[in-house]
PDB file of C-alpha atoms and ligand atoms in Angstrom:
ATOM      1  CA  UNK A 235       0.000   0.000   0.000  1.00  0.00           C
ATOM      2  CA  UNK A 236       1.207   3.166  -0.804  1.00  0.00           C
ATOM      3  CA  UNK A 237       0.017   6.423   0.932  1.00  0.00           C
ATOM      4  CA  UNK A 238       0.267   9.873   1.418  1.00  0.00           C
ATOM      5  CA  UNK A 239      -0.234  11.891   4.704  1.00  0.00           C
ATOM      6  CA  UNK A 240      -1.080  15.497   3.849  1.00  0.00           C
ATOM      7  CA  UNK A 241      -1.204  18.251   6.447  1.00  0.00           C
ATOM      8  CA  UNK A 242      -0.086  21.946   8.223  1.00  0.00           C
ATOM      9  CA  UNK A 243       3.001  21.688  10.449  1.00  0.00           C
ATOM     10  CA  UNK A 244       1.925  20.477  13.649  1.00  0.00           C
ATOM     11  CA  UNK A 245      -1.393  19.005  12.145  1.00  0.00           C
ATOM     12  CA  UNK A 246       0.238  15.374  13.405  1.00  0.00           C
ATOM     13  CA  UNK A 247       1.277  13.800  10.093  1.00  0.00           C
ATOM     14  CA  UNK A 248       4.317  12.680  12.141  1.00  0.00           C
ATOM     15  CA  UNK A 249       2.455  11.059  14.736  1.00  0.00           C
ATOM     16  CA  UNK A 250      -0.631   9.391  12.593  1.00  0.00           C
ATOM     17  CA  UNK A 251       1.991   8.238  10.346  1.00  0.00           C
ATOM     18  CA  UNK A 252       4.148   6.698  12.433  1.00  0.00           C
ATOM     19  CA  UNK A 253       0.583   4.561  13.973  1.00  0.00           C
ATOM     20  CA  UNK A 254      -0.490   3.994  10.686  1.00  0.00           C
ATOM     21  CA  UNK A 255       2.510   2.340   9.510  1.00  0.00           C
ATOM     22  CA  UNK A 256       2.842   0.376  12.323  1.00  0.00           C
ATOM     23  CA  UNK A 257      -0.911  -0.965  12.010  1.00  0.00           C
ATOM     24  CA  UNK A 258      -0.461  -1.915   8.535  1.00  0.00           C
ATOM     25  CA  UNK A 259       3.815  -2.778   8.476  1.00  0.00           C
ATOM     26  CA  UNK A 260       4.459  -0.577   5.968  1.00  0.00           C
ATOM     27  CA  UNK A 261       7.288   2.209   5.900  1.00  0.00           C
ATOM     28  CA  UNK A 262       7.253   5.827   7.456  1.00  0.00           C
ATOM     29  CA  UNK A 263       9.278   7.846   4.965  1.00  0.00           C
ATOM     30  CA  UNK A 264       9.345  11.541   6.236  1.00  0.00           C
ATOM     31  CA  UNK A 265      11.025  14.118   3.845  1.00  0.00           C
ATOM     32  CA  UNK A 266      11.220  16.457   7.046  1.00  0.00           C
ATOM     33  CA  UNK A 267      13.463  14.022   9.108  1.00  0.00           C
ATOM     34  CA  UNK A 268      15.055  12.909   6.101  1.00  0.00           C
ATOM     35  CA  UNK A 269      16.663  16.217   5.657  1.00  0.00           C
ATOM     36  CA  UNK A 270      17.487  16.316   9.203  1.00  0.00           C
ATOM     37  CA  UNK A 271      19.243  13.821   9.774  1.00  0.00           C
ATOM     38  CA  UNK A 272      20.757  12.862   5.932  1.00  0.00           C
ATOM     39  CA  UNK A 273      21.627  17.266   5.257  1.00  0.00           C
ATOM     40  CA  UNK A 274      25.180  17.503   7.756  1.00  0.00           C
ATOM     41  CA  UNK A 275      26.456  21.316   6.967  1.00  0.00           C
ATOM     42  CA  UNK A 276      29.671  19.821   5.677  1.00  0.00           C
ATOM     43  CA  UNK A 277      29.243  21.473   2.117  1.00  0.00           C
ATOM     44  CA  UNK A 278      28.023  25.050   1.490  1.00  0.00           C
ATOM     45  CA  UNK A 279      24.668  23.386  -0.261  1.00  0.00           C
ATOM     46  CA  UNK A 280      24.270  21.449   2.774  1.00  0.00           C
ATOM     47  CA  UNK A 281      24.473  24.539   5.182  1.00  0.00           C
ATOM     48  CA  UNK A 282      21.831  26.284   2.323  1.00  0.00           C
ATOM     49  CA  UNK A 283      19.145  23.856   3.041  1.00  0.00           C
ATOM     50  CA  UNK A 284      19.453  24.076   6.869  1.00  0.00           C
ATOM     51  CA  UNK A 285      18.959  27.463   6.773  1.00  0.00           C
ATOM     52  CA  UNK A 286      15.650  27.441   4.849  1.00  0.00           C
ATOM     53  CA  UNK A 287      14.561  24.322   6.951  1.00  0.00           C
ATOM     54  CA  UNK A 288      15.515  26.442  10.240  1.00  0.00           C
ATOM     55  CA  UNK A 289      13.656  29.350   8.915  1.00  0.00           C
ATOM     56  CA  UNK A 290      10.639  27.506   7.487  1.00  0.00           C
ATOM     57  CA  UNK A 291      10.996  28.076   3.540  1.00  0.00           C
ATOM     58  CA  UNK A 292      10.883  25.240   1.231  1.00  0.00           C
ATOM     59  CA  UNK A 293      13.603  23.411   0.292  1.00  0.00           C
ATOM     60  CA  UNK A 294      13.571  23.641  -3.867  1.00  0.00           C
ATOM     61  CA  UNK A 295      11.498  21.091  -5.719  1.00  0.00           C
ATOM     62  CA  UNK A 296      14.309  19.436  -7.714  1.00  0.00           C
ATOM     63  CA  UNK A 297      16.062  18.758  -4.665  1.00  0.00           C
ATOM     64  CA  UNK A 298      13.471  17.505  -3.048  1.00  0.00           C
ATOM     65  CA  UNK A 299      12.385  15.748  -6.381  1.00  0.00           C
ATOM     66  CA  UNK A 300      16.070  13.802  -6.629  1.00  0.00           C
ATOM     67  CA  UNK A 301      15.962  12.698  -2.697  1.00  0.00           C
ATOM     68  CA  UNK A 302      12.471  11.536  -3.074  1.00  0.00           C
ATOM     69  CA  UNK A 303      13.211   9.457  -6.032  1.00  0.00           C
ATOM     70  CA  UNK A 304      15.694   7.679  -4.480  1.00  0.00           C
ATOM     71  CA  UNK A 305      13.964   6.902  -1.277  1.00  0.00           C
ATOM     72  CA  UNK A 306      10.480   5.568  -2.999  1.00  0.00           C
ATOM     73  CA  UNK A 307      12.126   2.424  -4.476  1.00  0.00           C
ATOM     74  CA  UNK A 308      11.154  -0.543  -2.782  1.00  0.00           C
ATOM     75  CA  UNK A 309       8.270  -2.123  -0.245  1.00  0.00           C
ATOM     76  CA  UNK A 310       4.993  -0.187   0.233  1.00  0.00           C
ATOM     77  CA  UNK A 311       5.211   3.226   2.323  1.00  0.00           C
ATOM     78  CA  UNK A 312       3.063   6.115   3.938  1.00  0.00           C
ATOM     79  CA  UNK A 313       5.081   9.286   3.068  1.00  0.00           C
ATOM     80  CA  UNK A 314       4.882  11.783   5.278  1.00  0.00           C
ATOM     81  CA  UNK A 315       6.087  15.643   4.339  1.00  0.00           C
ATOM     82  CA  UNK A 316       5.593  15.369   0.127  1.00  0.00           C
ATOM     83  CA  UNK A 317       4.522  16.313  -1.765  1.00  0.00           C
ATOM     84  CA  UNK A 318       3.921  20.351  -0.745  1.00  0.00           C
ATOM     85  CA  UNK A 319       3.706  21.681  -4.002  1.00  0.00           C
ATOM     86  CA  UNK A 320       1.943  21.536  -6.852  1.00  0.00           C
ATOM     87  CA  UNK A 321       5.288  20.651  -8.738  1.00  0.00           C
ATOM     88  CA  UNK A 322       5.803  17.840  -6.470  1.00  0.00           C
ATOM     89  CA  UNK A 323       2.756  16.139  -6.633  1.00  0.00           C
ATOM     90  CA  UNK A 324       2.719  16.351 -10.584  1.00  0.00           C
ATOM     91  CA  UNK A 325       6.263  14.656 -10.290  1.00  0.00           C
ATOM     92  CA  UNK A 326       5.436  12.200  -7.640  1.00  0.00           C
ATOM     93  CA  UNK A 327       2.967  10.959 -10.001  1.00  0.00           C
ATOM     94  CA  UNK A 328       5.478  10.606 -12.849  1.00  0.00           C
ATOM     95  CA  UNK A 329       7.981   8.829 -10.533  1.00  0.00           C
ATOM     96  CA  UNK A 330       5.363   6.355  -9.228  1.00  0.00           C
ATOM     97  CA  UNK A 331       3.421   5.509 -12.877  1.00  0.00           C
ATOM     98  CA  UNK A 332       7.211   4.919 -14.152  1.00  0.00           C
ATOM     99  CA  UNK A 333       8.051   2.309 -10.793  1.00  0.00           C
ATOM    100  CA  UNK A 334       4.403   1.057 -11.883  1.00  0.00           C
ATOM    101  CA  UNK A 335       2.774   1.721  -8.309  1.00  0.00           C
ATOM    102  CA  UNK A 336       0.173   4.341  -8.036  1.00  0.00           C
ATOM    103  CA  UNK A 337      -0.668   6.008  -4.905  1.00  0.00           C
ATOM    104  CA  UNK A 338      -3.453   4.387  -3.211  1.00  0.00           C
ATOM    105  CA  UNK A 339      -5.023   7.116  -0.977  1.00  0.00           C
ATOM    106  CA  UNK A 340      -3.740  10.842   0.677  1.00  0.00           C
ATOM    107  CA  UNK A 341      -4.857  11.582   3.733  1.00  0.00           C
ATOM    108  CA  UNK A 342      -5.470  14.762   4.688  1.00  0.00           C
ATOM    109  CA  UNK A 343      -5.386  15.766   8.509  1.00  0.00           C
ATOM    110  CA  UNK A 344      -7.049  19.603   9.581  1.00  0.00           C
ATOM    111  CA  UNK A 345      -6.045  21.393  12.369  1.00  0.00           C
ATOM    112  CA  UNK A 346      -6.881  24.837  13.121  1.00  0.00           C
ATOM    113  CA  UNK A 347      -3.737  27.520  12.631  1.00  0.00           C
ATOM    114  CA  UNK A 348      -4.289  28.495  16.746  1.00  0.00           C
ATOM    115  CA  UNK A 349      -3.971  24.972  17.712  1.00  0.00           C
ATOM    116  CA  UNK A 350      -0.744  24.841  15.835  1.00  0.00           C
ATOM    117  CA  UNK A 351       1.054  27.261  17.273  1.00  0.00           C
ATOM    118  CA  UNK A 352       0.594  25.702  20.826  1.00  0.00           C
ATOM    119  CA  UNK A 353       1.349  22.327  19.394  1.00  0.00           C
ATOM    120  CA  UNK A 354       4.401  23.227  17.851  1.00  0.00           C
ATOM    121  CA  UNK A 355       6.316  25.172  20.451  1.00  0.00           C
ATOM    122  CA  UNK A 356       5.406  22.661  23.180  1.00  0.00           C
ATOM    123  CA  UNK A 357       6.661  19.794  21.327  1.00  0.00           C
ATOM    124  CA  UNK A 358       9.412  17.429  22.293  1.00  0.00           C
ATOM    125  CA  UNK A 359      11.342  14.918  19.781  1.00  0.00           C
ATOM    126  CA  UNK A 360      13.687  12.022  20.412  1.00  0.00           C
ATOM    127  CA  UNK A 361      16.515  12.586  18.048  1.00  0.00           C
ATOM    128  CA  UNK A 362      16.600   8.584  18.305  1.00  0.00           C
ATOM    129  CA  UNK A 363      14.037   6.925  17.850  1.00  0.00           C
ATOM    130  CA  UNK A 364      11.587   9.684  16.634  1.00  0.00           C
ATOM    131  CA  UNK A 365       9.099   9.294  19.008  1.00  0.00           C
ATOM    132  CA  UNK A 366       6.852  12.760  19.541  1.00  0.00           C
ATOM    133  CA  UNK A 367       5.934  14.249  22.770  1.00  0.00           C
ATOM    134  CA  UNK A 368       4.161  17.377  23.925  1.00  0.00           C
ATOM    135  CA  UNK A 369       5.311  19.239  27.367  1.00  0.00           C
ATOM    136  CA  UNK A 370       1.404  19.406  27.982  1.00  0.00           C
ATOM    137  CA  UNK A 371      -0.413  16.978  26.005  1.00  0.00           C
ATOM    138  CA  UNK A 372       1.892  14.387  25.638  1.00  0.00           C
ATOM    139  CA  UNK A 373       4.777  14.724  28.202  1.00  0.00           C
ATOM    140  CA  UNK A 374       6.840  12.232  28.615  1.00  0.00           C
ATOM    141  CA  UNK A 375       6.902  10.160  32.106  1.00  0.00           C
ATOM    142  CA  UNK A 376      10.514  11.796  32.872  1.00  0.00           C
ATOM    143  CA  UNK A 377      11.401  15.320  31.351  1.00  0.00           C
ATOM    144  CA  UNK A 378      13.447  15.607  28.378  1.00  0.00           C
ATOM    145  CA  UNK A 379      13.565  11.511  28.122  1.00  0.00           C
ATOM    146  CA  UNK A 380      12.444   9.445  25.598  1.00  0.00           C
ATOM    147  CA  UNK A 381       9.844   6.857  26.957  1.00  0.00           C
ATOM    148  CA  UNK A 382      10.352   4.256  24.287  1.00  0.00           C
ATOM    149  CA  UNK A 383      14.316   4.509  24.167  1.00  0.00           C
ATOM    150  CA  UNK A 384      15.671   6.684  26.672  1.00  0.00           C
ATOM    151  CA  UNK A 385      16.738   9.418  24.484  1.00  0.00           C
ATOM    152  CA  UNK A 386      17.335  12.568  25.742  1.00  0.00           C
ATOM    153  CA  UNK A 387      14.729  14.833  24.248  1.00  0.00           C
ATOM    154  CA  UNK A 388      14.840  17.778  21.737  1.00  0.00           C
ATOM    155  CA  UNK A 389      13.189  20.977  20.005  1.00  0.00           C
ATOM    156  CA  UNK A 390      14.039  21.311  16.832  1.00  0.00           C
ATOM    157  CA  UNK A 391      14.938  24.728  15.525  1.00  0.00           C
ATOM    158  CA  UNK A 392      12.297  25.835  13.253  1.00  0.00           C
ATOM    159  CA  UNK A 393       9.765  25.062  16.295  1.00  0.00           C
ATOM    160  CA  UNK A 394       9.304  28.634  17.433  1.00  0.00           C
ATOM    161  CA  UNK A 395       6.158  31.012  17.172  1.00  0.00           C
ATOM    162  CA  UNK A 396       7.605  32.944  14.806  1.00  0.00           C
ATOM    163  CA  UNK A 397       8.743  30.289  12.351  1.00  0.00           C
ATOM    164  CA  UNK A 398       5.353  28.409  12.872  1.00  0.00           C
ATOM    165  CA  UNK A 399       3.490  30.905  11.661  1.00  0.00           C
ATOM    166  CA  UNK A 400       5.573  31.654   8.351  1.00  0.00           C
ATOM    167  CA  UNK A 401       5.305  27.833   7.904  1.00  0.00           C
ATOM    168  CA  UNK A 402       1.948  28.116   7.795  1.00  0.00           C
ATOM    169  CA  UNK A 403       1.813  30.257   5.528  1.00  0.00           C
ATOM    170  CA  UNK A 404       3.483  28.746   3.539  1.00  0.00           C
ATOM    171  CA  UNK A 405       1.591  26.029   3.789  1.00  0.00           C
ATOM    172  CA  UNK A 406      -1.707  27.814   3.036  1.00  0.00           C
ATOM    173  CA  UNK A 407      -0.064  29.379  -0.374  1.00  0.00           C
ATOM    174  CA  UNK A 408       1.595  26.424  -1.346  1.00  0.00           C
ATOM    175  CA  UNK A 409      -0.037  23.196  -0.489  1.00  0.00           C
ATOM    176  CA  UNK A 410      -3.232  23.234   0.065  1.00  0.00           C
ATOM    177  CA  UNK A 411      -4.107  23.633  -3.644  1.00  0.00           C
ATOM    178  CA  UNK A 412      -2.666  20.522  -3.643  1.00  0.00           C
ATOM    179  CA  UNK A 413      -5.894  18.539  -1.572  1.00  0.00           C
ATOM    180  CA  UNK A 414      -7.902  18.773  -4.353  1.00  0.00           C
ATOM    181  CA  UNK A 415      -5.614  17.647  -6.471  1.00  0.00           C
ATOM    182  CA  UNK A 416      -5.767  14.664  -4.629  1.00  0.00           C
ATOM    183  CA  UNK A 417      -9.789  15.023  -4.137  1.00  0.00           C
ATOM    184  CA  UNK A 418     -10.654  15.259  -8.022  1.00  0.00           C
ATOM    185  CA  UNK A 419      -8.852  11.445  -8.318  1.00  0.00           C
ATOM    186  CA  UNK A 420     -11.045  10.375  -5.592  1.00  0.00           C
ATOM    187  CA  UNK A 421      -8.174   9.687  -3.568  1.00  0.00           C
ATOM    188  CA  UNK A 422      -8.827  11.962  -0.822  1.00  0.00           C
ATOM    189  CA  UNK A 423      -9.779  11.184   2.511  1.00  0.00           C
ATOM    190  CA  UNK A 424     -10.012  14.160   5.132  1.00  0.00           C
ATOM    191  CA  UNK A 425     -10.618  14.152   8.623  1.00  0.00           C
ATOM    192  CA  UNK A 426     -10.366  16.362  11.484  1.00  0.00           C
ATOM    193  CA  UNK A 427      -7.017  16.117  13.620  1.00  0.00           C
ATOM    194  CA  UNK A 428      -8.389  17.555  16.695  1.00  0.00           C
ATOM    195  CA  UNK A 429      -9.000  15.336  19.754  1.00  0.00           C
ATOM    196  CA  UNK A 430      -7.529  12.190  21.366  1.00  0.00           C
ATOM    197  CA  UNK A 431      -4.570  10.990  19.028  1.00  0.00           C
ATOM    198  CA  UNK A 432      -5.839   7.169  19.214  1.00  0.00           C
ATOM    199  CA  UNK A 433      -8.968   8.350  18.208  1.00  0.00           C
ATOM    200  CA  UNK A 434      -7.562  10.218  15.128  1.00  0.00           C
ATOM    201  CA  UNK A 435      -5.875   7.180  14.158  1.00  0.00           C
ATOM    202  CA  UNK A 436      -8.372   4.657  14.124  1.00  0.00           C
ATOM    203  CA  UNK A 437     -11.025   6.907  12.729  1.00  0.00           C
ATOM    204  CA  UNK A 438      -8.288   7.186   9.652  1.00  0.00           C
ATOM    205  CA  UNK A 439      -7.234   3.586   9.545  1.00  0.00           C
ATOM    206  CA  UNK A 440     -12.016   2.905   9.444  1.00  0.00           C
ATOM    207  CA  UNK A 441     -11.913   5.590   6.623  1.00  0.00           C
ATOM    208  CA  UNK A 442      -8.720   3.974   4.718  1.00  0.00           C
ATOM    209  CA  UNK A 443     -10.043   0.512   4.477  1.00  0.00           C
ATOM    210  CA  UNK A 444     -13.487   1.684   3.902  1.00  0.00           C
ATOM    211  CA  UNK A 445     -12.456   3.989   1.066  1.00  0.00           C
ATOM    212  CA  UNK A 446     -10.228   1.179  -0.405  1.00  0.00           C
ATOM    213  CA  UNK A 447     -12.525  -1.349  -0.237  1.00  0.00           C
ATOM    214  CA  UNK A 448     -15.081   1.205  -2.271  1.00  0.00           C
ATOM    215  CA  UNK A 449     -12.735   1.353  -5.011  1.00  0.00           C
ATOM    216  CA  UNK A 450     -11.715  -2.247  -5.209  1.00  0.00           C
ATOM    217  CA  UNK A 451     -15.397  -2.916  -6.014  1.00  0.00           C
ATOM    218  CA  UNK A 452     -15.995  -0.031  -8.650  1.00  0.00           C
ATOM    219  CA  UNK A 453     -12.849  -1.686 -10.244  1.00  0.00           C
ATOM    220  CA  UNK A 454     -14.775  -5.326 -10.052  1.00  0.00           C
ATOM    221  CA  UNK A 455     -18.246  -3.730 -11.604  1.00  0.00           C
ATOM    222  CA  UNK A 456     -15.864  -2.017 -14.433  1.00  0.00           C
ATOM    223  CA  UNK A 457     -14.792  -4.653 -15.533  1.00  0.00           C
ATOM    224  CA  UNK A 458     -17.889  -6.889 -15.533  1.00  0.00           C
ATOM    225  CA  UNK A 459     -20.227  -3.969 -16.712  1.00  0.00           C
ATOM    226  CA  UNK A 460     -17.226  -3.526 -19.658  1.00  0.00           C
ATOM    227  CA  UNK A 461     -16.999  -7.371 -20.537  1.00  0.00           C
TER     228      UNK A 461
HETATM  229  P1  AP5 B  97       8.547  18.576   8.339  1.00  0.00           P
HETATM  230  O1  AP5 B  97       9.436  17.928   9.300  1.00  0.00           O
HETATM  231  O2  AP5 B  97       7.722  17.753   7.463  1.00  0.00           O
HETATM  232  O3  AP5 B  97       7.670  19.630   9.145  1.00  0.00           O
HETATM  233  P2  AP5 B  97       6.148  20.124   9.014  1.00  0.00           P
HETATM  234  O4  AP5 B  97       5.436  19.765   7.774  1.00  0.00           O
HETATM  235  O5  AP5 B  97       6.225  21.572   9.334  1.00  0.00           O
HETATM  236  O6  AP5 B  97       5.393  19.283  10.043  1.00  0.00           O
HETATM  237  P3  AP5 B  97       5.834  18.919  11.501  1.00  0.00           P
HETATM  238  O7  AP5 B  97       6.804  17.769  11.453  1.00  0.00           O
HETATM  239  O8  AP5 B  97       6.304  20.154  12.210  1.00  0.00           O
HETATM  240  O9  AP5 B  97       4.458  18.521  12.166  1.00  0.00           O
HETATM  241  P4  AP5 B  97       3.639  17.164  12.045  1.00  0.00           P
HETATM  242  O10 AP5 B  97       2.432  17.410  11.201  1.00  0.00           O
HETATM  243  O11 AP5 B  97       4.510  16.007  11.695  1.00  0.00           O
HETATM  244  O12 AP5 B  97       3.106  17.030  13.541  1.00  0.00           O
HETATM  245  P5  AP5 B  97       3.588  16.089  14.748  1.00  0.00           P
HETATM  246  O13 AP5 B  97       3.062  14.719  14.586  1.00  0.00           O
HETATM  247  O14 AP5 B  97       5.065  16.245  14.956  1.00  0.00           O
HETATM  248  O15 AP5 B  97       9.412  19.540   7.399  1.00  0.00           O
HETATM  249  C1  AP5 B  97      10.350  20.438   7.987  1.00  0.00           C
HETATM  250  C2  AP5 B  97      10.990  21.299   6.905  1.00  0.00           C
HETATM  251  O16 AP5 B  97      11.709  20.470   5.958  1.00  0.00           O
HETATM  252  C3  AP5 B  97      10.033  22.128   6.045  1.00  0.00           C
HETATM  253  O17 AP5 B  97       9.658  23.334   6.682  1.00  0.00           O
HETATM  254  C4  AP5 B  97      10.892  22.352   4.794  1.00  0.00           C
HETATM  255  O18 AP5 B  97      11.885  23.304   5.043  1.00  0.00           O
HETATM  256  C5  AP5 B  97      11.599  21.011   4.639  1.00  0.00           C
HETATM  257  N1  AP5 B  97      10.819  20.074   3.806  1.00  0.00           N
HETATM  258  C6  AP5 B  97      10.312  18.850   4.176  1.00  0.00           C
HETATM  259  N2  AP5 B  97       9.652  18.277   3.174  1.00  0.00           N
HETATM  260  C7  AP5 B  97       9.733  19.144   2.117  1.00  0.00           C
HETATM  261  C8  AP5 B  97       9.233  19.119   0.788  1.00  0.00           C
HETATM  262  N3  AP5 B  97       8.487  18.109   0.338  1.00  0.00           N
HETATM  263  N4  AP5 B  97       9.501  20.184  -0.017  1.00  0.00           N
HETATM  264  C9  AP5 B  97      10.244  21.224   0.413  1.00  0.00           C
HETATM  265  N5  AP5 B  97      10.743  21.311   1.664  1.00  0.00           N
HETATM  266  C10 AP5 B  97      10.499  20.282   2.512  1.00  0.00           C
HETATM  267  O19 AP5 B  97       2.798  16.783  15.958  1.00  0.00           O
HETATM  268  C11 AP5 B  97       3.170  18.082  16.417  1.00  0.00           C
HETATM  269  C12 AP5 B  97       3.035  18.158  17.949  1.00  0.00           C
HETATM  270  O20 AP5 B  97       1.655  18.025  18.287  1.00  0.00           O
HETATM  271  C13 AP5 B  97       3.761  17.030  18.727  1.00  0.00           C
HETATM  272  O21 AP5 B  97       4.277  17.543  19.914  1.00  0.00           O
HETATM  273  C14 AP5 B  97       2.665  15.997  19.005  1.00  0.00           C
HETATM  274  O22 AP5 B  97       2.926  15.258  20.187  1.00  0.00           O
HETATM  275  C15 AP5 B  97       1.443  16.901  19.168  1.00  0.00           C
HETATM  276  N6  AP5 B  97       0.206  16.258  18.717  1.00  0.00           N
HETATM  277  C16 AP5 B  97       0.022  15.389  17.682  1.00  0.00           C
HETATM  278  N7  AP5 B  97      -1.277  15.018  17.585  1.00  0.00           N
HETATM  279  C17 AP5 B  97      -1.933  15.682  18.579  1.00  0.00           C
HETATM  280  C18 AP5 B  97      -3.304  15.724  18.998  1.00  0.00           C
HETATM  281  N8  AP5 B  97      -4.255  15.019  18.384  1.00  0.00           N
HETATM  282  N9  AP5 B  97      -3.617  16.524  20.058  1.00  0.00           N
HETATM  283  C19 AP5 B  97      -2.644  17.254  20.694  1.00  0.00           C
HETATM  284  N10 AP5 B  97      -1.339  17.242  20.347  1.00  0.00           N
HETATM  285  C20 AP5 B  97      -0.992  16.463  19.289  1.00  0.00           C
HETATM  286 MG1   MG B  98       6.539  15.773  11.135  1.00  0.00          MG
END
C-alpha cells in the first residue's frame, strides 16, 4: 500500500503516520526528518538547506524531487512531508506511474492555525528513535527523556512562534491547492485532527479501508459492466 499523509506543520502527520505504519507494516518515509538527519552542513549546499529548513521556507522542488526518487524504491510506504507543491505532486505521479505503483489514498489531517502554534512550540522529539511528545499533552513520564528509548529529548529549531506561523503560511499558499488535487482522483480522505490521538488514528485507519474497499469494487463492476 502506498500512501500519502497530507497536512499543516503540527497538524500530526508525524504522529498518525508513524501509527499507521505500524498498524499496517508498511514504511514511514518523512522528507522532514530525512533532511534532518541525511543534510550535515559539511558542504556550502548542505548549510543552504538548513537554513531554509531552520527558517521555514521550502527546500527547492528538484532537490526535493532527486531525494524523493531515491527513497520511494522498494516495499509499500506512507510518506509523510511530500509532496507540498503543486510541482511535487505532478512529479510524484510521474515517478510512481514509471516504478508502476500508483498512490493508493492521501490523507489529509485539519487542524486549526491556533492549535498549531501551541502544538508546535510545546513539542518534544527524540533525536533517536523519533518518538513525539508534547510538554502538555503528551509529556513524557521523565522530562526531556524518551519513553520508548531513553533518548534525551529535543526541540528542533524551526519550532518557534515565529517560524510556525511563516510555515503556515506557507503552507496555506503552497499546499493546500494541492488537496484537491488529490480530491478530483477520488483519492482523498479528510478528517479532522483535533482530539484524542488514538482516536484520530483509528477513525483514519475505518476511513482507509473503507475507502479502499469502495474502489476495489468499482474496479470489479468495471470490468464486468465492460466485458
Ligand atoms: P517537516 O518535518 O515535514 O515539518 P512540518 O510539515 O512543518 O510538520 P511537523 O513535522 O512540524 O508537524 P507534524 O504534522 O509532523 O506534527 P507532529 O506529529 O510532529 O518539514 C520540515 C521542513 O523540511 C520544512 O519546513 C521544509 O523546510 C523542509 N521540507 C520537508 N519536506 C519538504 C518538501 N516536500 N519540499 C520542500 N521542503 C520540505 O505533531 C506536532 C506536535 O503536536 C507534537 O508535539 C505531538 O505530540 C502533538 N500532537 C500530535 N497530535 C496531537 C493531537 N491530536 N492533540 C494534541 N497534540 C498532538
Ligand atoms: Mg513531522
Amino acid at each position: 500500500m502506498r500512501l500519502l499523509i497530507l497536512g499543516a506543520s503540527g497538524a500530526g502527520k508525524g504522529t498518525q503516520a508513524q501509527a499507521i505504519a505500524k498498524h499496517f507494516d508498511i514504511r514511514h518515509i518523512s522528507t522532514g526528518d530525512f533532511l534532518r538527519e541525511e543534510i550535515r552542513p559539511s558542504t556550502a549546499l548542505c548549510r543552504a538547506v538548513k537554513r531554509l529548513i531552520d527558517r521555514g521556507d521550502l527546500v527547492p522542488d528538484e532537490l526535493m524531487l532527486s531525494i524523493v526518487h531515491e527513497i520511494l524504491e522498494g516495499d509499500d510506504f506512507i510518506l509523510d512531508g511530500f509532496p507540498r507543491t503543486f510541482a511535487q505532486a505532478l512529479a510524484l505521479d510521474e515517478i510512481c506511474g514509471r516504478l508502476g505503483s500508483p498512490i493508493d489514498m492521501a490523507l489529509n489531517i485539519h487542524v486549526p492555525d491556533d492549535d498549531i502554534i501551541q502544538r508546535i512550540t510545546g513539542r518534544k522529539v527524540c533525536p533517536d528513535c523519533k518518538a513525539m511528545f508534547h510538554i502538555i499533552f503528551y509529556p513524557p513520564k521523565q522530562a526531556f527523556t524518551c519513553d520508548n528509548c531513553g533518548g534525551t529529548l529535543e526541540q528542533r529549531p524551526d519550532d518557534t512562534a515565529s517560524t510556525v506561523r511563516h510555515r503556515l503560511k506557507i503552507y496555506h499558499e503552497r499546499t493546500v491547492p494541492i488537496i484537491d488535487f488529490y480530491d478530483r482522483q477520488n483519492l482523498l480522505i479528510s478528517t479532522s485532527g483535533t482530539g484524542d490521538v488514538e482516536e484520530i488514528t483509528q477513525n483514519l485507519i475505518e476511513l482507509l479501508e473503507a475507502k479502499l474497499l469502495v474502489a476495489k469494487l468499482e474496479k470489479k463492476m468495471e470490468k464486468g459492466i465492460w466485458r
